[in-house]
Amino acid sequence: MYLLGIATLGTALFGLPQAIACSQAGCLYISPYFNETKAHDDLELWPNVEDPAAQHTMSARTLQILETYARLYKETGEEQPLLKQASFITAKEAMAAGEHGCHSATISPQVLDELSSLTYDGSKQPGEGKPKPANIYAGYNTPARHAEVSKIDPLAAASMDAKIASTDIDYLANNGEELQKAIKTDPVTSQRLDDALKLFTGGLLESKAKIEKWFEQV
């Protein structure tokens, strides 16, 4: 999406339909959340797995987005949004984003501290010694050990239509009618998006109250 000529970031993203909509809108970046916002306060909601790149429930959707953008770039030649993944709880999850092929990340101070304490091992870095392609999606291939991960979405509801994330759907038409329909059909995206919006709104109102209080004092 472009607002007055400014390329924007599509944030609070939890599924492929949202990612396709961001591509159709011309977003420069998208920010898929690896963990739902509530998991940071309630660890019972957190998929604490040994190998997040292969076992985390959001890994399939991350790879689906990357694969879809790579295909769209190949078919259309048009630039696709970059992935700036967010909402990591551990350093292993941040490293998983790099292994998947995400292009940047939003990382908390706690996870940065954990990353800084790790010993660097170049043999375990997926991009070590590999020249960057002219276009990030031109040479993208799903990492071999994750070839099967994106084919099964562990977060998908049994009732979801397999065509819900088709790139042939115009998710922006009629005020985003198809996008809203896709979000409502996916309980995970619907709930996590609602949680994220409440979090953002709460922060906005808190900031607004502080600013108004400051103006009262000057």
PDB file of C-alpha atoms in Angstrom:
ATOM      1  CA  MET A   1       0.000   0.000   0.000  1.00  0.00           C
ATOM      2  CA  TYR A   2       1.207   3.530  -0.769  1.00  0.00           C
ATOM      3  CA  LEU A   3       0.035   6.452   1.323  1.00  0.00           C
ATOM      4  CA  LEU A   4       0.854   9.794  -0.325  1.00  0.00           C
ATOM      5  CA  GLY A   5       3.714   8.105  -2.165  1.00  0.00           C
ATOM      6  CA  ILE A   6       5.170   6.491   0.981  1.00  0.00           C
ATOM      7  CA  ALA A   7       5.747   2.732   0.843  1.00  0.00           C
ATOM      8  CA  THR A   8       4.248   1.159   3.953  1.00  0.00           C
ATOM      9  CA  LEU A   9       4.592  -1.876   6.206  1.00  0.00           C
ATOM     10  CA  GLY A  10       1.747  -4.369   6.522  1.00  0.00           C
ATOM     11  CA  THR A  11       1.897  -5.395  10.189  1.00  0.00           C
ATOM     12  CA  ALA A  12       0.019  -7.809  12.476  1.00  0.00           C
ATOM     13  CA  LEU A  13       0.067 -10.417   9.733  1.00  0.00           C
ATOM     14  CA  PHE A  14      -0.922 -13.992  10.549  1.00  0.00           C
ATOM     15  CA  GLY A  15      -1.836 -15.703   7.281  1.00  0.00           C
ATOM     16  CA  LEU A  16      -1.301 -15.985   3.545  1.00  0.00           C
ATOM     17  CA  PRO A  17      -4.441 -14.058   2.477  1.00  0.00           C
ATOM     18  CA  GLN A  18      -3.168 -10.994   4.350  1.00  0.00           C
ATOM     19  CA  ALA A  19       0.223 -11.403   2.668  1.00  0.00           C
ATOM     20  CA  ILE A  20      -1.352 -11.587  -0.794  1.00  0.00           C
ATOM     21  CA  ALA A  21      -3.417  -8.486  -0.022  1.00  0.00           C
ATOM     22  CA  CYS A  22      -0.219  -6.643   0.978  1.00  0.00           C
ATOM     23  CA  SER A  23       1.387  -7.658  -2.307  1.00  0.00           C
ATOM     24  CA  GLN A  24      -1.644  -6.381  -4.220  1.00  0.00           C
ATOM     25  CA  ALA A  25      -1.468  -3.114  -2.260  1.00  0.00           C
ATOM     26  CA  GLY A  26       2.221  -2.603  -3.055  1.00  0.00           C
ATOM     27  CA  CYS A  27       3.535  -2.793   0.503  1.00  0.00           C
ATOM     28  CA  LEU A  28       7.301  -2.494   0.832  1.00  0.00           C
ATOM     29  CA  TYR A  29       7.428  -4.757   3.900  1.00  0.00           C
ATOM     30  CA  ILE A  30       5.172  -7.120   5.788  1.00  0.00           C
ATOM     31  CA  SER A  31       5.597  -8.139   9.406  1.00  0.00           C
ATOM     32  CA  PRO A  32       4.377 -11.695  10.055  1.00  0.00           C
ATOM     33  CA  TYR A  33       4.142 -12.466  13.779  1.00  0.00           C
ATOM     34  CA  PHE A  34       5.914 -15.710  14.641  1.00  0.00           C
ATOM     35  CA  ASN A  35       4.062 -15.927  17.974  1.00  0.00           C
ATOM     36  CA  GLU A  36       0.693 -14.494  18.897  1.00  0.00           C
ATOM     37  CA  THR A  37       0.923 -11.404  21.104  1.00  0.00           C
ATOM     38  CA  LYS A  38      -0.665 -13.126  24.119  1.00  0.00           C
ATOM     39  CA  ALA A  39       2.013 -15.829  24.134  1.00  0.00           C
ATOM     40  CA  HIS A  40       4.568 -13.348  25.492  1.00  0.00           C
ATOM     41  CA  ASP A  41       2.566 -13.102  28.729  1.00  0.00           C
ATOM     42  CA  ASP A  42       1.052 -16.582  28.770  1.00  0.00           C
ATOM     43  CA  LEU A  43       3.697 -19.165  27.856  1.00  0.00           C
ATOM     44  CA  GLU A  44       1.048 -21.907  27.747  1.00  0.00           C
ATOM     45  CA  LEU A  45       0.088 -20.406  24.372  1.00  0.00           C
ATOM     46  CA  TRP A  46       3.683 -20.619  23.124  1.00  0.00           C
ATOM     47  CA  PRO A  47       4.777 -23.541  20.899  1.00  0.00           C
ATOM     48  CA  ASN A  48       8.035 -24.166  22.766  1.00  0.00           C
ATOM     49  CA  VAL A  49       9.731 -26.552  20.332  1.00  0.00           C
ATOM     50  CA  GLU A  50      13.344 -27.654  19.943  1.00  0.00           C
ATOM     51  CA  ASP A  51      13.567 -26.785  16.237  1.00  0.00           C
ATOM     52  CA  PRO A  52      11.336 -23.732  15.537  1.00  0.00           C
ATOM     53  CA  ALA A  53      12.303 -23.560  11.854  1.00  0.00           C
ATOM     54  CA  ALA A  54      10.709 -26.962  11.253  1.00  0.00           C
ATOM     55  CA  GLN A  55       8.378 -27.530  14.207  1.00  0.00           C
ATOM     56  CA  HIS A  56       6.850 -24.171  15.163  1.00  0.00           C
ATOM     57  CA  THR A  57       3.203 -23.865  14.124  1.00  0.00           C
ATOM     58  CA  MET A  58       3.861 -20.569  12.284  1.00  0.00           C
ATOM     59  CA  SER A  59       6.745 -21.924  10.184  1.00  0.00           C
ATOM     60  CA  ALA A  60       4.415 -23.363   7.542  1.00  0.00           C
ATOM     61  CA  ARG A  61       2.710 -20.017   6.963  1.00  0.00           C
ATOM     62  CA  THR A  62       6.031 -18.165   6.862  1.00  0.00           C
ATOM     63  CA  LEU A  63       7.306 -20.476   4.135  1.00  0.00           C
ATOM     64  CA  GLN A  64       3.995 -20.299   2.256  1.00  0.00           C
ATOM     65  CA  ILE A  65       4.316 -16.511   2.118  1.00  0.00           C
ATOM     66  CA  LEU A  66       7.913 -16.638   0.889  1.00  0.00           C
ATOM     67  CA  GLU A  67       7.066 -19.269  -1.728  1.00  0.00           C
ATOM     68  CA  THR A  68       4.047 -17.299  -2.920  1.00  0.00           C
ATOM     69  CA  TYR A  69       6.017 -14.060  -3.246  1.00  0.00           C
ATOM     70  CA  ALA A  70       8.790 -15.872  -5.139  1.00  0.00           C
ATOM     71  CA  ARG A  71       6.207 -17.319  -7.537  1.00  0.00           C
ATOM     72  CA  LEU A  72       4.486 -13.963  -8.022  1.00  0.00           C
ATOM     73  CA  TYR A  73       7.819 -12.287  -8.768  1.00  0.00           C
ATOM     74  CA  LYS A  74       8.652 -14.975 -11.322  1.00  0.00           C
ATOM     75  CA  GLU A  75       5.223 -14.752 -12.987  1.00  0.00           C
ATOM     76  CA  THR A  76       4.785 -10.962 -12.984  1.00  0.00           C
ATOM     77  CA  GLY A  77       8.277  -9.470 -12.632  1.00  0.00           C
ATOM     78  CA  GLU A  78       6.820  -7.102 -10.027  1.00  0.00           C
ATOM     79  CA  GLU A  79       8.578  -6.408  -6.744  1.00  0.00           C
ATOM     80  CA  GLN A  80       7.086  -8.223  -3.756  1.00  0.00           C
ATOM     81  CA  PRO A  81       7.070  -7.160  -0.094  1.00  0.00           C
ATOM     82  CA  LEU A  82      10.089  -7.975   2.039  1.00  0.00           C
ATOM     83  CA  LEU A  83       9.533 -10.046   5.180  1.00  0.00           C
ATOM     84  CA  LYS A  84      10.364  -8.334   8.473  1.00  0.00           C
ATOM     85  CA  GLN A  85       9.321 -11.041  10.908  1.00  0.00           C
ATOM     86  CA  ALA A  86       8.475 -10.188  14.514  1.00  0.00           C
ATOM     87  CA  SER A  87       7.204 -11.544  17.832  1.00  0.00           C
ATOM     88  CA  PHE A  88      10.025 -13.890  18.795  1.00  0.00           C
ATOM     89  CA  ILE A  89      10.301 -15.296  22.304  1.00  0.00           C
ATOM     90  CA  THR A  90      13.690 -17.011  21.947  1.00  0.00           C
ATOM     91  CA  ALA A  91      16.886 -16.601  19.936  1.00  0.00           C
ATOM     92  CA  LYS A  92      16.180 -19.949  18.238  1.00  0.00           C
ATOM     93  CA  GLU A  93      13.023 -18.456  16.736  1.00  0.00           C
ATOM     94  CA  ALA A  94      14.902 -15.419  15.433  1.00  0.00           C
ATOM     95  CA  MET A  95      17.479 -17.745  13.870  1.00  0.00           C
ATOM     96  CA  ALA A  96      14.643 -19.760  12.320  1.00  0.00           C
ATOM     97  CA  ALA A  97      13.448 -16.646  10.491  1.00  0.00           C
ATOM     98  CA  GLY A  98      16.884 -16.318   8.913  1.00  0.00           C
ATOM     99  CA  GLU A  99      16.900 -19.978   7.944  1.00  0.00           C
ATOM    100  CA  HIS A 100      13.505 -19.638   6.290  1.00  0.00           C
ATOM    101  CA  GLY A 101      14.786 -16.721   4.223  1.00  0.00           C
ATOM    102  CA  CYS A 102      13.188 -13.714   5.943  1.00  0.00           C
ATOM    103  CA  HIS A 103      14.951 -10.479   5.086  1.00  0.00           C
ATOM    104  CA  SER A 104      14.982  -8.656   8.429  1.00  0.00           C
ATOM    105  CA  ALA A 105      13.431  -8.903  11.860  1.00  0.00           C
ATOM    106  CA  THR A 106      12.067  -6.942  14.786  1.00  0.00           C
ATOM    107  CA  ILE A 107      13.859  -8.346  17.839  1.00  0.00           C
ATOM    108  CA  SER A 108      13.238  -7.542  21.502  1.00  0.00           C
ATOM    109  CA  PRO A 109      16.090  -6.541  23.858  1.00  0.00           C
ATOM    110  CA  GLN A 110      15.713  -9.870  25.669  1.00  0.00           C
ATOM    111  CA  VAL A 111      16.159 -11.903  22.482  1.00  0.00           C
ATOM    112  CA  LEU A 112      19.033  -9.649  21.361  1.00  0.00           C
ATOM    113  CA  ASP A 113      20.784 -10.325  24.671  1.00  0.00           C
ATOM    114  CA  GLU A 114      20.299 -14.058  24.164  1.00  0.00           C
ATOM    115  CA  LEU A 115      21.616 -13.847  20.585  1.00  0.00           C
ATOM    116  CA  SER A 116      24.674 -11.874  21.718  1.00  0.00           C
ATOM    117  CA  SER A 117      25.581 -14.615  24.189  1.00  0.00           C
ATOM    118  CA  LEU A 118      25.660 -17.339  21.520  1.00  0.00           C
ATOM    119  CA  THR A 119      28.899 -18.572  19.961  1.00  0.00           C
ATOM    120  CA  TYR A 120      29.051 -17.893  16.242  1.00  0.00           C
ATOM    121  CA  ASP A 121      29.250 -21.000  14.064  1.00  0.00           C
ATOM    122  CA  GLY A 122      29.489 -20.210  10.360  1.00  0.00           C
ATOM    123  CA  SER A 123      28.778 -23.825   9.391  1.00  0.00           C
ATOM    124  CA  LYS A 124      25.266 -23.445  10.769  1.00  0.00           C
ATOM    125  CA  GLN A 125      24.441 -20.160   9.004  1.00  0.00           C
ATOM    126  CA  PRO A 126      22.249 -20.833   5.942  1.00  0.00           C
ATOM    127  CA  GLY A 127      23.454 -17.732   4.075  1.00  0.00           C
ATOM    128  CA  GLU A 128      27.152 -18.082   4.867  1.00  0.00           C
ATOM    129  CA  GLY A 129      29.296 -17.568   1.757  1.00  0.00           C
ATOM    130  CA  LYS A 130      26.320 -17.272  -0.607  1.00  0.00           C
ATOM    131  CA  PRO A 131      26.197 -14.164  -2.832  1.00  0.00           C
ATOM    132  CA  LYS A 132      22.933 -12.249  -2.657  1.00  0.00           C
ATOM    133  CA  PRO A 133      20.800 -12.427  -5.841  1.00  0.00           C
ATOM    134  CA  ALA A 134      19.996  -9.278  -7.803  1.00  0.00           C
ATOM    135  CA  ASN A 135      16.423  -9.635  -6.565  1.00  0.00           C
ATOM    136  CA  ILE A 136      15.663 -11.284  -3.242  1.00  0.00           C
ATOM    137  CA  TYR A 137      12.952 -13.492  -4.733  1.00  0.00           C
ATOM    138  CA  ALA A 138      14.698 -14.259  -8.026  1.00  0.00           C
ATOM    139  CA  GLY A 139      16.672 -17.149  -6.602  1.00  0.00           C
ATOM    140  CA  TYR A 140      14.537 -18.067  -3.611  1.00  0.00           C
ATOM    141  CA  ASN A 141      14.046 -21.753  -2.945  1.00  0.00           C
ATOM    142  CA  THR A 142      12.570 -23.308   0.168  1.00  0.00           C
ATOM    143  CA  PRO A 143      15.413 -24.751   2.260  1.00  0.00           C
ATOM    144  CA  ALA A 144      15.700 -28.452   1.491  1.00  0.00           C
ATOM    145  CA  ARG A 145      15.040 -29.614   5.042  1.00  0.00           C
ATOM    146  CA  HIS A 146      11.786 -27.620   5.086  1.00  0.00           C
ATOM    147  CA  ALA A 147      10.440 -28.872   1.760  1.00  0.00           C
ATOM    148  CA  GLU A 148       7.474 -30.542   3.464  1.00  0.00           C
ATOM    149  CA  VAL A 149       6.847 -27.924   6.191  1.00  0.00           C
ATOM    150  CA  SER A 150       4.894 -25.462   4.031  1.00  0.00           C
ATOM    151  CA  LYS A 151       2.639 -28.161   2.576  1.00  0.00           C
ATOM    152  CA  ILE A 152       0.671 -28.700   5.788  1.00  0.00           C
ATOM    153  CA  ASP A 153      -0.638 -25.778   7.836  1.00  0.00           C
ATOM    154  CA  PRO A 154      -1.042 -26.914  11.477  1.00  0.00           C
ATOM    155  CA  LEU A 155      -2.975 -23.721  12.276  1.00  0.00           C
ATOM    156  CA  ALA A 156      -5.616 -24.181   9.572  1.00  0.00           C
ATOM    157  CA  ALA A 157      -9.148 -24.993  10.672  1.00  0.00           C
ATOM    158  CA  ALA A 158     -10.656 -28.149   9.191  1.00  0.00           C
ATOM    159  CA  SER A 159     -13.473 -26.092   7.677  1.00  0.00           C
ATOM    160  CA  MET A 160     -11.179 -23.697   5.770  1.00  0.00           C
ATOM    161  CA  ASP A 161     -11.552 -23.556   1.983  1.00  0.00           C
ATOM    162  CA  ALA A 162      -8.338 -24.600   0.238  1.00  0.00           C
ATOM    163  CA  LYS A 163      -8.842 -21.771  -2.281  1.00  0.00           C
ATOM    164  CA  ILE A 164      -8.963 -19.100   0.415  1.00  0.00           C
ATOM    165  CA  ALA A 165      -5.390 -17.956  -0.265  1.00  0.00           C
ATOM    166  CA  SER A 166      -5.503 -17.969  -4.059  1.00  0.00           C
ATOM    167  CA  THR A 167      -3.483 -15.212  -5.706  1.00  0.00           C
ATOM    168  CA  ASP A 168      -6.280 -14.949  -8.280  1.00  0.00           C
ATOM    169  CA  ILE A 169      -8.527 -13.357  -5.640  1.00  0.00           C
ATOM    170  CA  ASP A 170      -8.545  -9.556  -5.457  1.00  0.00           C
ATOM    171  CA  TYR A 171      -8.369  -9.075  -1.702  1.00  0.00           C
ATOM    172  CA  LEU A 172      -8.552  -5.278  -2.010  1.00  0.00           C
ATOM    173  CA  ALA A 173     -11.752  -5.003  -4.067  1.00  0.00           C
ATOM    174  CA  ASN A 174     -14.917  -3.629  -2.472  1.00  0.00           C
ATOM    175  CA  ASN A 175     -13.114  -2.248   0.569  1.00  0.00           C
ATOM    176  CA  GLY A 176     -11.270  -5.501   1.199  1.00  0.00           C
ATOM    177  CA  GLU A 177     -14.403  -7.651   1.174  1.00  0.00           C
ATOM    178  CA  GLU A 178     -12.575 -10.865   0.231  1.00  0.00           C
ATOM    179  CA  LEU A 179      -9.806 -10.203   2.741  1.00  0.00           C
ATOM    180  CA  GLN A 180     -12.308  -9.750   5.561  1.00  0.00           C
ATOM    181  CA  LYS A 181     -14.035 -12.949   4.478  1.00  0.00           C
ATOM    182  CA  ALA A 182     -10.713 -14.836   4.516  1.00  0.00           C
ATOM    183  CA  ILE A 183      -9.826 -13.503   7.965  1.00  0.00           C
ATOM    184  CA  LYS A 184     -13.205 -14.502   9.393  1.00  0.00           C
ATOM    185  CA  THR A 185     -12.854 -17.981   7.914  1.00  0.00           C
ATOM    186  CA  ASP A 186      -9.521 -18.502   9.676  1.00  0.00           C
ATOM    187  CA  PRO A 187     -10.076 -18.552  13.469  1.00  0.00           C
ATOM    188  CA  VAL A 188      -6.342 -18.228  14.196  1.00  0.00           C
ATOM    189  CA  THR A 189      -5.833 -15.093  12.092  1.00  0.00           C
ATOM    190  CA  SER A 190      -9.130 -13.618  13.290  1.00  0.00           C
ATOM    191  CA  GLN A 191      -8.308 -14.044  16.981  1.00  0.00           C
ATOM    192  CA  ARG A 192      -4.650 -13.035  16.770  1.00  0.00           C
ATOM    193  CA  LEU A 193      -5.421  -9.964  14.670  1.00  0.00           C
ATOM    194  CA  ASP A 194      -8.087  -8.893  17.166  1.00  0.00           C
ATOM    195  CA  ASP A 195      -5.610  -9.332  20.040  1.00  0.00           C
ATOM    196  CA  ALA A 196      -2.947  -7.312  18.220  1.00  0.00           C
ATOM    197  CA  LEU A 197      -5.344  -4.488  17.363  1.00  0.00           C
ATOM    198  CA  LYS A 198      -6.475  -4.270  20.999  1.00  0.00           C
ATOM    199  CA  LEU A 199      -2.827  -4.097  22.067  1.00  0.00           C
ATOM    200  CA  PHE A 200      -2.070  -1.331  19.556  1.00  0.00           C
ATOM    201  CA  THR A 201      -5.208   0.590  20.482  1.00  0.00           C
ATOM    202  CA  GLY A 202      -4.369   0.362  24.180  1.00  0.00           C
ATOM    203  CA  GLY A 203      -0.891   1.732  23.557  1.00  0.00           C
ATOM    204  CA  LEU A 204      -2.284   4.529  21.401  1.00  0.00           C
ATOM    205  CA  LEU A 205      -4.807   5.584  24.029  1.00  0.00           C
ATOM    206  CA  GLU A 206      -2.142   5.453  26.739  1.00  0.00           C
ATOM    207  CA  SER A 207       0.139   7.704  24.679  1.00  0.00           C
ATOM    208  CA  LYS A 208      -2.759  10.051  23.922  1.00  0.00           C
ATOM    209  CA  ALA A 209      -3.549  10.376  27.635  1.00  0.00           C
ATOM    210  CA  LYS A 210       0.088  11.167  28.467  1.00  0.00           C
ATOM    211  CA  ILE A 211       0.274  13.837  25.746  1.00  0.00           C
ATOM    212  CA  GLU A 212      -2.992  15.440  26.852  1.00  0.00           C
ATOM    213  CA  LYS A 213      -1.776  15.474  30.469  1.00  0.00           C
ATOM    214  CA  TRP A 214       1.454  17.135  29.390  1.00  0.00           C
ATOM    215  CA  PHE A 215      -0.449  19.854  27.488  1.00  0.00           C
ATOM    216  CA  GLU A 216      -2.513  20.549  30.593  1.00  0.00           C
ATOM    217  CA  GLN A 217       0.680  21.308  32.499  1.00  0.00           C
ATOM    218  CA  VAL A 218       2.178  23.774  30.004  1.00  0.00           C
TER     219      VAL A 218
END
